[in-house]
Short mmCIF file of C-alpha atoms in Angstrom, two decimals:
data_model
loop_
_atom_site.label_atom_id
_atom_site.label_comp_id
_atom_site.label_asym_id
_atom_site.label_seq_id
_atom_site.Cartn_x
_atom_site.Cartn_y
_atom_site.Cartn_z
CA UNK A 1 -22.65 -5.60 17.16
CA UNK A 2 -25.32 -4.54 14.46
CA UNK A 3 -24.93 -2.40 12.01
CA UNK A 4 -25.83 1.01 13.25
CA UNK A 5 -23.38 0.24 16.00
CA UNK A 6 -20.26 -0.83 13.43
CA UNK A 7 -21.21 2.60 11.58
CA UNK A 8 -21.41 4.79 14.44
CA UNK A 9 -18.09 3.38 16.26
CA UNK A 10 -16.44 3.43 12.44
CA UNK A 11 -17.84 7.23 12.53
CA UNK A 12 -16.97 8.24 16.16
CA UNK A 13 -13.97 11.07 15.82
CA UNK A 14 -11.44 8.90 17.87
CA UNK A 15 -11.74 6.11 15.27
CA UNK A 16 -11.29 8.72 12.73
CA UNK A 17 -8.39 9.87 14.04
CA UNK A 18 -6.92 6.52 14.75
CA UNK A 19 -6.92 5.41 11.31
CA UNK A 20 -5.37 8.47 10.09
CA UNK A 21 -2.57 8.13 12.49
CA UNK A 22 -2.55 4.72 11.58
CA UNK A 23 -1.39 4.94 8.34
CA UNK A 24 1.21 7.13 9.79
CA UNK A 25 2.27 4.78 11.36
CA UNK A 26 2.44 1.57 9.21
CA UNK A 27 4.71 4.42 7.32
CA UNK A 28 6.80 4.98 10.18
CA UNK A 29 7.80 1.54 10.69
CA UNK A 30 6.88 -0.69 7.50
CA UNK A 31 8.69 1.39 5.83
CA UNK A 32 12.30 0.74 7.94
CA UNK A 33 10.90 -2.76 8.40
CA UNK A 34 11.26 -3.41 5.07
CA UNK A 35 14.50 -1.51 4.60
CA UNK A 36 16.13 -3.51 7.35
CA UNK A 37 16.93 -6.44 4.55
CA UNK A 38 18.21 -4.41 2.17
CA UNK A 39 20.57 -2.60 4.56
CA UNK A 40 21.42 -6.40 6.23
CA UNK A 41 22.78 -7.82 3.42
CA UNK A 42 23.98 -3.98 1.06
CA UNK A 43 25.55 -2.80 3.96
CA UNK A 44 26.91 -5.60 5.87
CA UNK A 45 26.60 -6.24 9.97
CA UNK A 46 29.33 -3.06 10.86
CA UNK A 47 28.55 -0.23 8.40
CA UNK A 48 24.33 -1.15 9.16
CA UNK A 49 25.49 -0.95 12.96
CA UNK A 50 27.07 2.25 12.55
CA UNK A 51 24.11 3.54 11.32
CA UNK A 52 21.63 2.18 13.42
CA UNK A 53 23.43 3.51 15.61
CA UNK A 54 23.49 7.14 14.21
CA UNK A 55 19.84 6.71 13.61
CA UNK A 56 19.11 5.88 17.33
CA UNK A 57 21.26 9.35 18.42
CA UNK A 58 18.40 10.77 15.87
CA UNK A 59 16.04 9.41 17.84
CA UNK A 60 16.90 10.27 21.48
CA UNK A 61 17.66 13.86 19.75
CA UNK A 62 13.82 14.04 18.64
CA UNK A 63 13.05 13.25 22.44
CA UNK A 64 15.11 16.52 24.00
CA UNK A 65 13.99 18.70 20.69
CA UNK A 66 10.24 17.38 21.62
CA UNK A 67 10.82 18.30 24.96
CA UNK A 68 7.53 16.57 25.50
CA UNK A 69 5.44 19.14 23.60
CA UNK A 70 3.79 16.50 21.42
CA UNK A 71 1.57 15.72 25.10
CA UNK A 72 2.23 19.19 26.76
CA UNK A 73 1.09 20.87 23.58
CA UNK A 74 -1.55 18.41 22.05
CA UNK A 75 -3.19 18.88 25.40
CA UNK A 76 -3.09 22.79 25.22
CA UNK A 77 -4.27 22.88 22.03
CA UNK A 78 -7.07 20.15 22.82
CA UNK A 79 -8.27 22.44 24.97
CA UNK A 80 -8.38 25.80 23.38
CA UNK A 81 -8.95 24.81 19.79
CA UNK A 82 -11.62 27.55 19.37
CA UNK A 83 -9.16 30.19 20.29
CA UNK A 84 -7.13 30.98 16.72
CA UNK A 85 -5.20 33.31 18.29
CA UNK A 86 -4.26 31.12 21.45
CA UNK A 87 -3.28 28.26 18.90
CA UNK A 88 -1.24 31.01 16.97
CA UNK A 89 0.73 31.91 19.62
CA UNK A 90 1.48 28.26 21.35
CA UNK A 91 2.60 27.43 18.32
CA UNK A 92 5.49 30.64 18.16
CA UNK A 93 6.69 29.76 21.95
CA UNK A 94 6.44 25.96 21.16
CA UNK A 95 9.08 26.74 18.02
CA UNK A 96 10.77 29.06 19.44
CA UNK A 97 11.44 26.83 22.82
CA UNK A 98 12.67 24.03 20.08
CA UNK A 99 15.01 26.67 17.99
CA UNK A 100 17.18 26.68 21.92
CA UNK A 101 16.99 23.08 21.84
CA UNK A 102 17.99 22.37 18.57
CA UNK A 103 20.99 24.04 19.01
CA UNK A 104 22.09 22.08 22.21
CA UNK A 105 21.84 18.97 20.67
CA UNK A 106 23.32 20.09 16.81
CA UNK A 107 26.90 21.47 19.55
CA UNK A 108 26.54 18.02 21.23
CA UNK A 109 26.27 15.98 18.34
CA UNK A 110 29.20 18.20 16.96
CA UNK A 111 31.25 18.12 20.36
CA UNK A 112 30.61 14.65 21.87
CA UNK A 113 32.64 12.33 19.39
CA UNK A 114 36.00 14.70 20.52
CA UNK A 115 35.11 13.81 24.11
CA UNK A 116 34.23 10.39 24.37
CA UNK A 117 36.69 8.23 22.83
CA UNK A 118 34.28 4.72 21.56
CA UNK A 119 31.96 7.92 19.54
CA UNK A 120 35.06 8.97 17.54
CA UNK A 121 34.38 6.63 14.58
CA UNK A 122 30.74 7.97 14.36
CA UNK A 123 31.52 11.45 14.54
CA UNK A 124 31.17 12.47 10.19
CA UNK A 125 27.85 10.46 10.85
CA UNK A 126 26.66 12.64 13.94
CA UNK A 127 27.53 15.69 12.44
CA UNK A 128 25.00 14.68 8.54
CA UNK A 129 22.62 13.91 11.16
CA UNK A 130 22.27 17.42 12.57
CA UNK A 131 19.83 18.03 9.13
CA UNK A 132 17.65 15.84 10.50
CA UNK A 133 17.32 16.68 13.32
CA UNK A 134 16.73 20.17 12.79
CA UNK A 135 13.81 19.68 10.28
CA UNK A 136 11.97 16.77 12.57
CA UNK A 137 11.91 18.82 15.45
CA UNK A 138 9.85 21.76 13.49
CA UNK A 139 7.65 19.17 12.09
CA UNK A 140 4.09 20.46 13.74
CA UNK A 141 2.30 16.83 14.28
CA UNK A 142 1.60 17.96 17.48
CA UNK A 143 -0.62 20.71 16.44
CA UNK A 144 -2.87 18.31 14.05
CA UNK A 145 -3.02 15.80 16.64
CA UNK A 146 -4.37 18.85 19.08
CA UNK A 147 -6.78 19.71 17.07
CA UNK A 148 -7.69 16.36 16.07
CA UNK A 149 -7.15 16.79 12.32
CA UNK A 150 -4.14 13.97 11.41
CA UNK A 151 -5.68 13.48 8.09
CA UNK A 152 -3.68 16.28 6.07
CA UNK A 153 -0.42 16.10 8.33
CA UNK A 154 -0.97 11.88 7.75
CA UNK A 155 -1.12 12.82 3.95
CA UNK A 156 3.10 14.39 4.15
CA UNK A 157 3.87 11.70 6.94
CA UNK A 158 3.39 8.88 4.29
CA UNK A 159 4.94 10.90 1.82
CA UNK A 160 8.08 11.35 3.89
CA UNK A 161 8.84 7.89 4.58
CA UNK A 162 8.32 6.83 1.06
CA UNK A 163 10.61 9.56 -0.37
CA UNK A 164 13.54 8.44 2.11
CA UNK A 165 12.79 4.77 1.14
CA UNK A 166 13.31 6.05 -2.92
CA UNK A 167 16.14 7.92 -2.06
CA UNK A 168 18.17 4.68 0.44
CA UNK A 169 17.30 2.49 -2.99
CA UNK A 170 18.45 4.83 -5.61
CA UNK A 171 21.98 5.61 -3.64
CA UNK A 172 22.79 2.93 -1.38
CA UNK A 173 24.90 0.22 -3.04
CA UNK A 174 27.57 -1.14 -0.48
CA UNK A 175 29.36 -0.79 2.63
CA UNK A 176 30.32 2.17 1.78
CA UNK A 177 27.42 3.70 1.08
CA UNK A 178 26.66 3.69 4.87
CA UNK A 179 26.39 7.85 5.47
CA UNK A 180 24.30 8.27 1.91
CA UNK A 181 21.93 6.38 4.47
CA UNK A 182 21.74 9.51 7.05
CA UNK A 183 21.88 11.66 4.26
CA UNK A 184 18.73 10.62 3.12
CA UNK A 185 17.16 10.89 6.40
CA UNK A 186 17.96 14.27 6.83
CA UNK A 187 16.57 15.17 2.86
CA UNK A 188 13.19 13.43 3.39
CA UNK A 189 12.68 14.65 6.93
CA UNK A 190 13.17 18.24 5.38
CA UNK A 191 10.57 17.52 2.96
CA UNK A 192 8.05 16.94 5.45
CA UNK A 193 8.84 19.92 7.32
CA UNK A 194 8.03 22.10 4.64
CA UNK A 195 4.86 20.00 3.22
CA UNK A 196 4.01 20.32 7.16
CA UNK A 197 4.54 24.25 7.55
CA UNK A 198 2.69 24.36 4.12
CA UNK A 199 -0.18 22.75 5.99
CA UNK A 200 -0.46 24.46 9.17
CA UNK A 201 -0.70 27.62 6.91
CA UNK A 202 -3.23 26.11 4.78
CA UNK A 203 -5.31 25.46 7.86
CA UNK A 204 -5.50 29.06 8.64
CA UNK A 205 -2.81 28.97 11.39
CA UNK A 206 0.77 30.44 11.48
CA UNK A 207 3.58 31.17 13.46
CA UNK A 208 3.20 34.48 16.19
CA UNK A 209 6.44 35.67 17.07
CA UNK A 210 7.13 34.63 20.65
CA UNK A 211 7.76 36.76 23.83
CA UNK A 212 11.15 35.45 25.93
CA UNK A 213 8.99 35.25 28.07
CA UNK A 214 6.08 32.75 26.56
CA UNK A 215 9.49 30.41 25.70
CA UNK A 216 10.53 30.12 28.96
CA UNK A 217 6.83 29.62 30.16
CA UNK A 218 6.58 27.19 27.71
CA UNK A 219 9.96 24.88 28.63
CA UNK A 220 8.65 25.11 32.12
CA UNK A 221 5.20 24.01 30.78
CA UNK A 222 6.72 20.59 29.11
CA UNK A 223 9.37 20.12 31.76
CA UNK A 224 7.83 16.97 33.23
CA UNK A 225 6.51 15.56 30.08
CA UNK A 226 10.31 16.27 29.23
CA UNK A 227 11.38 14.39 32.00
CA UNK A 228 9.23 11.41 31.41
CA UNK A 229 10.37 10.77 27.90
CA UNK A 230 14.07 11.34 28.01
CA UNK A 231 13.46 8.55 30.90
CA UNK A 232 11.61 6.58 28.21
CA UNK A 233 14.75 7.11 25.40
CA UNK A 234 16.42 5.26 28.23
CA UNK A 235 15.05 2.31 27.70
CA UNK A 236 14.24 2.72 23.79
CA UNK A 237 16.75 4.86 21.76
CA UNK A 238 19.31 5.02 24.30
CA UNK A 239 19.46 1.19 24.21
CA UNK A 240 21.62 1.18 21.08
CA UNK A 241 23.46 3.85 22.34
CA UNK A 242 25.14 2.03 24.75
CA UNK A 243 25.46 -1.05 22.74
CA UNK A 244 27.01 0.70 20.30
CA UNK A 245 30.31 1.28 22.88
CA UNK A 246 30.98 -2.36 22.32
CA UNK A 247 31.19 -2.38 18.88
CA UNK A 248 28.77 -2.22 15.72
CA UNK A 249 28.50 -5.58 14.76
CA UNK A 250 26.21 -5.84 18.43
CA UNK A 251 24.32 -2.93 17.30
CA UNK A 252 23.12 -4.53 13.86
CA UNK A 253 21.91 -7.55 15.18
CA UNK A 254 20.17 -5.96 18.39
CA UNK A 255 18.20 -2.96 15.66
CA UNK A 256 16.85 -5.83 13.21
CA UNK A 257 15.53 -7.31 16.50
CA UNK A 258 14.78 -3.79 17.91
CA UNK A 259 12.58 -3.12 14.59
CA UNK A 260 10.14 -5.63 14.90
CA UNK A 261 9.06 -5.20 18.38
CA UNK A 262 8.74 -1.47 17.08
CA UNK A 263 6.93 -2.63 14.42
CA UNK A 264 4.32 -4.36 16.68
CA UNK A 265 4.27 -1.37 18.76
CA UNK A 266 3.24 0.82 16.11
CA UNK A 267 0.28 -0.75 15.73
CA UNK A 268 -1.58 0.33 18.79
CA UNK A 269 -0.18 3.28 18.84
CA UNK A 270 -2.49 5.30 16.33
CA UNK A 271 -5.48 4.43 18.87
CA UNK A 272 -3.37 5.55 22.13
CA UNK A 273 -2.75 8.84 20.15
CA UNK A 274 -6.22 8.83 19.73
CA UNK A 275 -7.18 8.16 22.80
CA UNK A 276 -4.92 10.99 24.57
CA UNK A 277 -6.88 14.22 23.55
CA UNK A 278 -10.46 12.33 23.38
CA UNK A 279 -10.23 10.68 27.38
CA UNK A 280 -8.82 13.93 28.57
CA UNK A 281 -12.40 16.10 26.90
CA UNK A 282 -14.25 12.53 27.02
CA UNK A 283 -13.22 10.00 30.21
CA UNK A 284 -15.16 7.57 29.01
CA UNK A 285 -14.07 4.70 30.37
CA UNK A 286 -16.14 1.87 29.12
CA UNK A 287 -15.04 2.98 25.54
CA UNK A 288 -11.47 2.92 27.25
CA UNK A 289 -11.94 -0.56 28.37
CA UNK A 290 -13.43 -2.03 25.34
CA UNK A 291 -10.67 -0.73 22.67
CA UNK A 292 -7.90 -1.86 25.50
CA UNK A 293 -9.01 -5.18 24.90
CA UNK A 294 -9.69 -5.46 21.33
CA UNK A 295 -6.31 -4.08 20.76
CA UNK A 296 -4.42 -6.50 22.92
CA UNK A 297 -6.69 -10.00 21.77
CA UNK A 298 -5.32 -9.01 18.72
CA UNK A 299 -1.66 -7.67 19.19
CA UNK A 300 -1.04 -11.16 21.72
CA UNK A 301 -2.27 -12.93 18.03
CA UNK A 302 0.36 -11.46 15.99
CA UNK A 303 2.91 -11.60 18.44
CA UNK A 304 2.12 -15.66 18.89
CA UNK A 305 2.68 -16.11 15.41
CA UNK A 306 6.05 -14.46 14.74
CA UNK A 307 7.58 -16.11 18.12
CA UNK A 308 6.56 -18.99 15.67
CA UNK A 309 8.84 -18.12 12.82
CA UNK A 310 11.51 -16.55 14.64
CA UNK A 311 14.13 -18.72 13.89
CA UNK A 312 13.47 -18.82 10.03
CA UNK A 313 12.65 -14.97 9.85
CA UNK A 314 15.96 -13.80 11.12
CA UNK A 315 18.00 -16.47 8.79
CA UNK A 316 15.80 -16.33 5.54
CA UNK A 317 15.54 -12.46 5.64
CA UNK A 318 18.32 -11.13 7.44
CA UNK A 319 21.06 -13.55 6.77
CA UNK A 320 23.01 -16.70 8.91
CA UNK A 321 24.91 -13.85 11.17
CA UNK A 322 21.22 -13.63 12.54
CA UNK A 323 20.43 -16.95 13.58
CA UNK A 324 21.78 -15.51 16.95
CA UNK A 325 19.13 -13.19 16.98
CA UNK A 326 16.12 -15.19 18.08
CA UNK A 327 16.32 -15.14 21.76
CA UNK A 328 16.32 -11.29 21.17
CA UNK A 329 14.09 -11.42 19.04
CA UNK A 330 11.58 -13.45 21.49
CA UNK A 331 12.24 -10.94 24.94
CA UNK A 332 11.05 -8.07 22.59
CA UNK A 333 7.76 -10.19 21.58
CA UNK A 334 7.30 -10.34 25.12
CA UNK A 335 8.15 -6.68 25.45
CA UNK A 336 5.47 -5.40 23.19
CA UNK A 337 2.72 -6.75 25.28
CA UNK A 338 3.94 -5.70 28.60
CA UNK A 339 4.30 -2.09 26.74
CA UNK A 340 1.28 -1.43 25.11
CA UNK A 341 -0.55 -2.15 28.73
CA UNK A 342 2.25 0.38 29.67
CA UNK A 343 1.03 3.12 27.73
CA UNK A 344 -2.48 2.12 27.59
CA UNK A 345 -2.96 2.92 31.42
CA UNK A 346 -0.28 5.84 30.91
CA UNK A 347 -1.27 9.80 29.50
CA UNK A 348 -4.32 9.17 27.96
CA UNK A 349 -6.01 6.67 31.28
CA UNK A 350 -4.12 9.77 33.89
CA UNK A 351 -5.44 12.66 31.85
CA UNK A 352 -8.43 11.28 32.50
CA UNK A 353 -8.18 11.26 36.22
CA UNK A 354 -6.77 14.61 35.88
CA UNK A 355 -3.39 13.24 37.22
CA UNK A 356 -0.83 13.16 34.25
CA UNK A 357 1.85 13.77 36.48
CA UNK A 358 1.61 10.01 37.76
CA UNK A 359 2.41 9.11 34.33
CA UNK A 360 5.50 10.92 34.46
CA UNK A 361 6.67 9.92 37.39
CA UNK A 362 6.12 6.20 36.52
CA UNK A 363 8.40 6.56 33.92
CA UNK A 364 11.32 8.40 35.34
CA UNK A 365 11.39 6.04 37.74
CA UNK A 366 11.47 3.06 35.04
CA UNK A 367 14.22 5.46 33.36
CA UNK A 368 16.71 5.57 36.35
CA UNK A 369 16.20 1.59 36.81
CA UNK A 370 16.85 1.09 33.62
CA UNK A 371 20.17 3.60 33.28
CA UNK A 372 21.02 1.35 36.74
CA UNK A 373 20.59 -2.09 34.84
CA UNK A 374 22.65 -0.95 31.81
CA UNK A 375 25.22 0.19 34.37
CA UNK A 376 25.98 -2.95 35.85
CA UNK A 377 25.96 -4.93 32.49
CA UNK A 378 28.21 -2.37 31.58
CA UNK A 379 30.36 -2.80 35.09
CA UNK A 380 30.15 -6.73 35.12
CA UNK A 381 30.95 -6.56 30.85
CA UNK A 382 27.36 -7.87 30.23
CA UNK A 383 26.46 -5.66 28.18
CA UNK A 384 24.72 -7.57 25.15
CA UNK A 385 22.26 -7.39 22.89
CA UNK A 386 20.41 -10.35 24.87
CA UNK A 387 21.10 -8.57 28.52
CA UNK A 388 19.87 -5.36 26.95
CA UNK A 389 16.65 -6.55 25.48
CA UNK A 390 15.91 -8.41 29.15
CA UNK A 391 16.80 -5.20 30.47
CA UNK A 392 14.11 -3.77 28.57
CA UNK A 393 11.55 -6.33 28.99
CA UNK A 394 12.24 -5.91 33.25
CA UNK A 395 11.78 -1.86 32.57
CA UNK A 396 8.79 -2.03 31.14
CA UNK A 397 6.95 -4.60 32.97
CA UNK A 398 7.88 -2.00 36.36
CA UNK A 399 6.40 0.94 34.76
CA UNK A 400 3.09 -0.99 33.49
CA UNK A 401 2.97 -2.53 36.87
CA UNK A 402 3.32 0.70 38.90
CA UNK A 403 0.60 2.28 36.18
CA UNK A 404 -1.92 -0.06 36.35
CA UNK A 405 -1.95 0.06 39.92
CA UNK A 406 -1.99 3.40 40.06
CA UNK A 407 -4.96 4.01 37.46
CA UNK A 408 -7.04 1.40 40.01
CA UNK A 409 -6.38 3.22 42.93
CA UNK A 410 -7.69 6.86 41.60
CA UNK A 411 -10.69 4.86 40.10
CA UNK A 412 -11.61 3.39 43.34
CA UNK A 413 -11.09 6.35 45.37
CA UNK A 414 -13.22 8.36 42.50
CA UNK A 415 -16.11 5.95 43.31
CA UNK A 416 -15.52 5.95 46.92
CA UNK A 417 -16.29 9.98 46.62
CA UNK A 418 -12.88 10.43 48.21
CA UNK A 419 -10.76 13.47 47.24
CA UNK A 420 -9.57 13.01 43.86
CA UNK A 421 -5.48 13.06 45.15
CA UNK A 422 -2.62 9.87 44.80
CA UNK A 423 -1.43 8.32 48.01
#
C-alpha cells in the first residue's frame, strides 16, 4: 500500500472511530487484566471467586438494562443524526425505558438471594452492586457511537477504568476487602455517568421528556436485539453465575482464563463497533473483507503466542493453584478466533444486507443451545471450568457457522437478482 492509500485508510471515518473505540477497549480489558494478579493474590481464591461472580452478575444486568439499545438506538441515530430533535427524543425514550429496566434488575438483585439458596452468601455483594447497575445503564455510549463521535466518550470511559484501578489499589489489601471491590466499581461507574451526561450536553443534545408511548415503542424496537443480547450473555457473563452455584473457587479459576479470553476479543471489538454504522450506510463489502482478513491474521498470531506461554503465564502470574486452568485457557484461545468470525459476520454484515433479524436469530439459537449444554452438565454433575469453556466453544462455533453461511447465501441471491430475502 503506498503512502497516499495508507493516509486515506487512516483518515477513513471507520478508522478514526475504531481508534477511539480501541482506546476504550484497551481500558475496558487491560485494566481488569492487570488487576487479575492483584486480586488472585490479595483476595485469595474464595474471595476472588465471590467478587468475580458478582461482577459477572453486573455484566448480565448491563445486558438487561441495555436491552439492545446499543444496537437499535445506534442504528436509528446513525440514520437520523442530522435531526437534532429526533436524536433528543430518542435519548429521552431510551432513558425512560432504561429506568424501568433498572428497577426490575435492582429488585432482582435484592430478592434473588432469598429465593435461591446458593446465592444467599452473595446477598451483601449483590446489594452493593446496584449502584454499578444504575450508573452503567445510563451511560450514553450508544448515542456517541450512532453519531460516530467516539473521541469524547473514549476519554471519559478510559478515565472511569483508571479511577476504578486507583480505588482498588488504594482500598483493597486482604480477603476481607472483597466487598470494597464492588464499591470501587460502582463509584467509578457513577463518575463515568456524570462525565457522560456532561458530554451529552456539551455536544448540544438534551434528554427530552418521553411519553409512555415513546418508551413503549422504544422497548418494542429493541426487543429483538434484547433477545439476542440476553442469549449471548448465556454463553458469556452467565457462565460464572452457573459456576458460582458450585462454589467460588471454580469461578476464580474460570474467571482468570475468561478475562484473558475477553482481552483477546477486545482487540477486534473497536473495528466491529465502527463497522456497524459504516456498513449500514455504505455497504462497502470490499472494505469489510479486507479489514476482516488483516485483523484475523493478527489475532491468530497473538493467540498462538499466548498458547505457547499458557502454563508459565498462569503459574507465574497468578500462582500454583491456577495451573489447573491451562486446558481452560487453551480452549478459550480457540474460542477467540471463532468468536471474532461470529461477531464480524454479525450485525455489521447483516445491517448491510438489511437483515439484522437474521443475526438476532443466530444468537438466540446459540443461547438456547448453550443453556441446554449447561443444564446437561449440571444434571450429570459435570459443571466444571473446563466443561463450561468447551460448551462455550461449541456454542460460538454453531453461531459462527450459521452467520457465515447466512451471509454467503444472502449475497449470492442478491448477485443473482433474486428477491432480497431469507430462505
